[in-house]
Amino acid sequence: MAIMPILTAPDPRLTKTATPVARVDDDVRRLMDDMLETMYAAEGIGLAAPQVGVLQRVIVIDVCWGREGKEPTPLFMANPEIVWVSDEDKTYEEGCLSLPSHYADVVRPAAVRVRYLDRDGTVQEIEDDGLLAVCVQHEIDHLDGVLFVDHLSSIKRNMILRKLLKARRLGNDKPEKTKPEKTPAAAAAV
């Protein structure tokens, strides 16, 4: 396994749509393993292949990682698709490994059902209304070239992107924190 570099906004590759994988083979499983190691090293709970420069519809998630008293429970998804969303919406504070140190409230469906191919290429479905629902929606957005800031007002989005661009120009990969360290798991993890 290898730790891969994570792209940061406003890298234009983050706005591209990923292509479906033909099948889950050894190359896809290796990508999943590398993505998981990368996600853990970055202290995240979700990572999409486009965030590491691979335009394939692959995501890894572990909403238990790093939580006291919880065992890691990695989830590997190829070609995930949301097949149902609840009518009820919920607001979560989100962050992103591709927008380091920036957080904002995002409104999403409170519950989702997702169909995907697992690590063995078997079709699976899961339904959730908690942190996993938020994370899976966030990561599927990445597969469609959408960042969480795209759900914000243009003023908020542009402010965050300008700060990231300035940090990049200054050679600072870790811009100043815009929120205190004490953030919900959803914000710290996605």
mmCIF file of C-alpha atoms in Angstrom:
data_model
loop_
_atom_site.group_PDB
_atom_site.id
_atom_site.type_symbol
_atom_site.label_atom_id
_atom_site.label_comp_id
_atom_site.label_asym_id
_atom_site.label_seq_id
_atom_site.Cartn_x
_atom_site.Cartn_y
_atom_site.Cartn_z
ATOM 1 C CA MET A 1 0.000 0.000 0.000
ATOM 2 C CA ALA A 2 1.060 3.569 -0.632
ATOM 3 C CA ILE A 3 0.071 7.015 0.561
ATOM 4 C CA MET A 4 -1.058 9.119 -2.385
ATOM 5 C CA PRO A 5 -0.968 12.932 -2.625
ATOM 6 C CA ILE A 6 -4.397 14.514 -2.073
ATOM 7 C CA LEU A 7 -5.397 17.253 -4.527
ATOM 8 C CA THR A 8 -6.551 20.525 -2.993
ATOM 9 C CA ALA A 9 -8.990 23.058 -4.389
ATOM 10 C CA PRO A 10 -9.019 24.891 -6.663
ATOM 11 C CA ASP A 11 -7.256 22.129 -8.633
ATOM 12 C CA PRO A 12 -9.344 21.761 -11.831
ATOM 13 C CA ARG A 13 -9.111 17.959 -11.681
ATOM 14 C CA LEU A 14 -11.492 18.072 -8.712
ATOM 15 C CA THR A 15 -14.252 19.374 -10.993
ATOM 16 C CA LYS A 16 -14.092 16.461 -13.455
ATOM 17 C CA THR A 17 -16.637 13.632 -13.580
ATOM 18 C CA ALA A 18 -15.213 10.193 -12.803
ATOM 19 C CA THR A 19 -15.881 7.214 -15.059
ATOM 20 C CA PRO A 20 -17.364 3.925 -13.830
ATOM 21 C CA VAL A 21 -15.017 0.993 -13.294
ATOM 22 C CA ALA A 22 -15.655 -1.915 -15.659
ATOM 23 C CA ARG A 23 -15.166 -4.434 -12.862
ATOM 24 C CA VAL A 24 -13.517 -4.661 -9.466
ATOM 25 C CA ASP A 25 -10.186 -6.308 -10.232
ATOM 26 C CA ASP A 26 -6.763 -6.332 -8.567
ATOM 27 C CA ASP A 27 -5.971 -2.829 -9.862
ATOM 28 C CA VAL A 28 -9.170 -1.404 -8.370
ATOM 29 C CA ARG A 29 -8.575 -3.225 -5.077
ATOM 30 C CA ARG A 30 -5.007 -1.845 -4.978
ATOM 31 C CA LEU A 31 -6.409 1.646 -5.586
ATOM 32 C CA MET A 32 -8.924 1.105 -2.762
ATOM 33 C CA ASP A 33 -6.153 -0.036 -0.396
ATOM 34 C CA ASP A 34 -3.936 2.927 -1.282
ATOM 35 C CA MET A 35 -6.865 5.317 -0.872
ATOM 36 C CA LEU A 36 -7.707 3.867 2.537
ATOM 37 C CA GLU A 37 -4.117 4.223 3.733
ATOM 38 C CA THR A 38 -4.058 7.787 2.356
ATOM 39 C CA MET A 39 -7.343 8.634 4.088
ATOM 40 C CA TYR A 40 -6.151 7.265 7.439
ATOM 41 C CA ALA A 41 -2.833 9.127 7.132
ATOM 42 C CA ALA A 42 -4.751 12.369 6.472
ATOM 43 C CA GLU A 43 -7.058 11.660 9.434
ATOM 44 C CA GLY A 44 -10.185 11.606 7.283
ATOM 45 C CA ILE A 45 -13.216 9.348 7.195
ATOM 46 C CA GLY A 46 -13.903 9.447 3.456
ATOM 47 C CA LEU A 47 -11.935 9.756 0.242
ATOM 48 C CA ALA A 48 -12.925 9.661 -3.419
ATOM 49 C CA ALA A 49 -10.570 8.589 -6.219
ATOM 50 C CA PRO A 50 -10.670 12.015 -7.956
ATOM 51 C CA GLN A 51 -9.162 13.510 -4.789
ATOM 52 C CA VAL A 52 -6.008 11.499 -5.480
ATOM 53 C CA GLY A 53 -6.068 12.286 -9.197
ATOM 54 C CA VAL A 54 -7.768 9.075 -10.377
ATOM 55 C CA LEU A 55 -10.952 9.680 -12.383
ATOM 56 C CA GLN A 56 -12.684 6.427 -11.465
ATOM 57 C CA ARG A 57 -15.906 5.991 -9.498
ATOM 58 C CA VAL A 58 -14.285 4.587 -6.367
ATOM 59 C CA ILE A 59 -14.643 5.754 -2.770
ATOM 60 C CA VAL A 60 -13.489 4.536 0.627
ATOM 61 C CA ILE A 61 -15.160 5.418 3.919
ATOM 62 C CA ASP A 62 -14.590 4.590 7.574
ATOM 63 C CA VAL A 63 -16.828 6.647 9.866
ATOM 64 C CA CYS A 64 -15.535 4.753 12.920
ATOM 65 C CA TRP A 65 -11.846 5.432 12.316
ATOM 66 C CA GLY A 66 -10.247 7.560 14.982
ATOM 67 C CA ARG A 67 -13.310 7.531 17.235
ATOM 68 C CA GLU A 68 -12.605 6.451 20.768
ATOM 69 C CA GLY A 69 -13.885 2.974 21.529
ATOM 70 C CA LYS A 70 -14.665 2.224 17.880
ATOM 71 C CA GLU A 71 -12.914 -0.355 15.720
ATOM 72 C CA PRO A 72 -12.087 0.660 12.137
ATOM 73 C CA THR A 73 -14.791 -0.492 9.714
ATOM 74 C CA PRO A 74 -13.616 0.401 6.218
ATOM 75 C CA LEU A 75 -16.186 0.466 3.456
ATOM 76 C CA PHE A 76 -15.020 0.100 -0.146
ATOM 77 C CA MET A 77 -17.364 1.254 -2.918
ATOM 78 C CA ALA A 78 -17.015 1.087 -6.690
ATOM 79 C CA ASN A 79 -19.635 2.743 -8.891
ATOM 80 C CA PRO A 80 -21.750 3.930 -5.937
ATOM 81 C CA GLU A 81 -25.123 5.393 -6.800
ATOM 82 C CA ILE A 82 -27.782 6.877 -4.597
ATOM 83 C CA VAL A 83 -31.013 4.987 -5.291
ATOM 84 C CA TRP A 84 -33.216 6.678 -2.672
ATOM 85 C CA VAL A 85 -33.149 9.825 -0.547
ATOM 86 C CA SER A 86 -35.429 10.843 2.299
ATOM 87 C CA ASP A 87 -37.773 13.800 1.942
ATOM 88 C CA GLU A 88 -36.339 15.205 5.157
ATOM 89 C CA ASP A 89 -33.166 17.296 4.989
ATOM 90 C CA LYS A 90 -30.563 17.762 7.667
ATOM 91 C CA THR A 91 -27.750 20.277 8.113
ATOM 92 C CA TYR A 92 -24.250 19.009 8.904
ATOM 93 C CA GLU A 93 -20.999 20.859 9.348
ATOM 94 C CA GLU A 94 -18.704 19.417 6.679
ATOM 95 C CA GLY A 95 -15.033 19.639 5.899
ATOM 96 C CA CYS A 96 -12.939 18.031 3.198
ATOM 97 C CA LEU A 97 -9.424 16.706 2.777
ATOM 98 C CA SER A 98 -9.285 18.652 -0.510
ATOM 99 C CA LEU A 99 -10.246 21.900 1.258
ATOM 100 C CA PRO A 100 -8.056 21.598 4.348
ATOM 101 C CA SER A 101 -9.044 23.490 7.482
ATOM 102 C CA HIS A 102 -12.307 24.842 6.053
ATOM 103 C CA TYR A 103 -15.744 23.882 7.341
ATOM 104 C CA ALA A 104 -19.300 24.939 6.567
ATOM 105 C CA ASP A 105 -22.885 23.875 7.146
ATOM 106 C CA VAL A 106 -24.306 21.863 4.239
ATOM 107 C CA VAL A 107 -27.919 20.803 3.808
ATOM 108 C CA ARG A 108 -28.384 17.275 2.456
ATOM 109 C CA PRO A 109 -31.055 14.572 2.555
ATOM 110 C CA ALA A 110 -31.143 13.127 6.074
ATOM 111 C CA ALA A 111 -31.131 9.504 4.871
ATOM 112 C CA VAL A 112 -29.978 7.718 1.720
ATOM 113 C CA ARG A 113 -29.832 4.254 0.220
ATOM 114 C CA VAL A 114 -26.769 3.516 -1.902
ATOM 115 C CA ARG A 115 -26.071 0.671 -4.332
ATOM 116 C CA TYR A 116 -22.436 -0.146 -5.115
ATOM 117 C CA LEU A 117 -19.922 -2.873 -5.916
ATOM 118 C CA ASP A 118 -17.923 -3.982 -2.892
ATOM 119 C CA ARG A 119 -14.248 -4.962 -2.798
ATOM 120 C CA ASP A 120 -15.133 -8.376 -4.288
ATOM 121 C CA GLY A 121 -17.278 -6.906 -7.073
ATOM 122 C CA THR A 122 -20.545 -7.996 -5.433
ATOM 123 C CA VAL A 123 -23.542 -5.653 -5.643
ATOM 124 C CA GLN A 124 -24.452 -4.298 -2.208
ATOM 125 C CA GLU A 125 -26.966 -1.801 -0.837
ATOM 126 C CA ILE A 126 -26.809 0.158 2.393
ATOM 127 C CA GLU A 127 -29.155 2.666 3.953
ATOM 128 C CA ASP A 128 -28.219 5.148 6.656
ATOM 129 C CA ASP A 129 -29.421 8.348 8.272
ATOM 130 C CA GLY A 130 -26.332 9.341 10.245
ATOM 131 C CA LEU A 131 -22.735 10.270 9.611
ATOM 132 C CA LEU A 132 -22.387 7.527 6.984
ATOM 133 C CA ALA A 133 -25.248 9.090 4.965
ATOM 134 C CA VAL A 134 -23.486 12.466 5.009
ATOM 135 C CA CYS A 135 -20.106 10.980 4.137
ATOM 136 C CA VAL A 136 -21.356 8.851 1.260
ATOM 137 C CA GLN A 137 -23.223 11.820 -0.274
ATOM 138 C CA HIS A 138 -20.123 13.989 0.102
ATOM 139 C CA GLU A 139 -17.874 11.397 -1.560
ATOM 140 C CA ILE A 140 -20.312 10.664 -4.402
ATOM 141 C CA ASP A 141 -20.384 14.419 -5.042
ATOM 142 C CA HIS A 142 -16.603 14.207 -5.593
ATOM 143 C CA LEU A 143 -17.199 11.552 -8.275
ATOM 144 C CA ASP A 144 -19.415 14.077 -10.059
ATOM 145 C CA GLY A 145 -16.906 16.923 -9.767
ATOM 146 C CA VAL A 146 -18.818 18.631 -6.937
ATOM 147 C CA LEU A 147 -17.174 19.966 -3.763
ATOM 148 C CA PHE A 148 -19.058 20.660 -0.542
ATOM 149 C CA VAL A 149 -18.488 24.399 -1.113
ATOM 150 C CA ASP A 150 -20.592 24.096 -4.274
ATOM 151 C CA HIS A 151 -23.583 23.684 -1.930
ATOM 152 C CA LEU A 152 -22.841 27.070 -0.300
ATOM 153 C CA SER A 153 -23.652 30.610 -1.355
ATOM 154 C CA SER A 154 -21.298 31.974 -4.003
ATOM 155 C CA ILE A 155 -19.924 34.477 -1.477
ATOM 156 C CA LYS A 156 -18.960 31.776 1.054
ATOM 157 C CA ARG A 157 -17.649 29.442 -1.654
ATOM 158 C CA ASN A 158 -15.487 32.125 -3.270
ATOM 159 C CA MET A 159 -14.123 33.239 0.099
ATOM 160 C CA ILE A 160 -12.955 29.695 0.925
ATOM 161 C CA LEU A 161 -11.522 29.100 -2.561
ATOM 162 C CA ARG A 162 -9.652 32.433 -2.485
ATOM 163 C CA LYS A 163 -8.072 31.488 0.855
ATOM 164 C CA LEU A 164 -6.982 28.128 -0.547
ATOM 165 C CA LEU A 165 -5.568 29.741 -3.688
ATOM 166 C CA LYS A 166 -3.659 32.283 -1.577
ATOM 167 C CA ALA A 167 -2.276 29.504 0.628
ATOM 168 C CA ARG A 168 -1.119 27.635 -2.488
ATOM 169 C CA ARG A 169 0.569 30.741 -3.933
ATOM 170 C CA LEU A 170 2.378 31.240 -0.627
ATOM 171 C CA GLY A 171 3.456 27.589 -0.641
ATOM 172 C CA ASN A 172 1.458 26.858 2.487
ATOM 173 C CA ASP A 173 -0.293 23.490 2.171
ATOM 174 C CA LYS A 174 -2.004 23.927 5.554
ATOM 175 C CA PRO A 175 -3.873 27.255 5.588
ATOM 176 C CA GLU A 176 -4.850 28.810 8.898
ATOM 177 C CA LYS A 177 -7.709 27.077 10.664
ATOM 178 C CA THR A 178 -11.043 28.761 10.092
ATOM 179 C CA LYS A 179 -12.701 26.821 12.917
ATOM 180 C CA PRO A 180 -11.403 25.703 16.290
ATOM 181 C CA GLU A 181 -10.048 22.177 16.582
ATOM 182 C CA LYS A 182 -13.227 21.045 18.331
ATOM 183 C CA THR A 183 -15.418 20.084 15.363
ATOM 184 C CA PRO A 184 -18.004 17.349 14.832
ATOM 185 C CA ALA A 185 -16.853 14.099 13.299
ATOM 186 C CA ALA A 186 -18.545 15.008 10.012
ATOM 187 C CA ALA A 187 -16.529 18.181 9.682
ATOM 188 C CA ALA A 188 -13.210 16.675 10.635
ATOM 189 C CA ALA A 189 -13.583 13.584 8.602
ATOM 190 C CA VAL A 190 -14.973 13.887 5.138
#
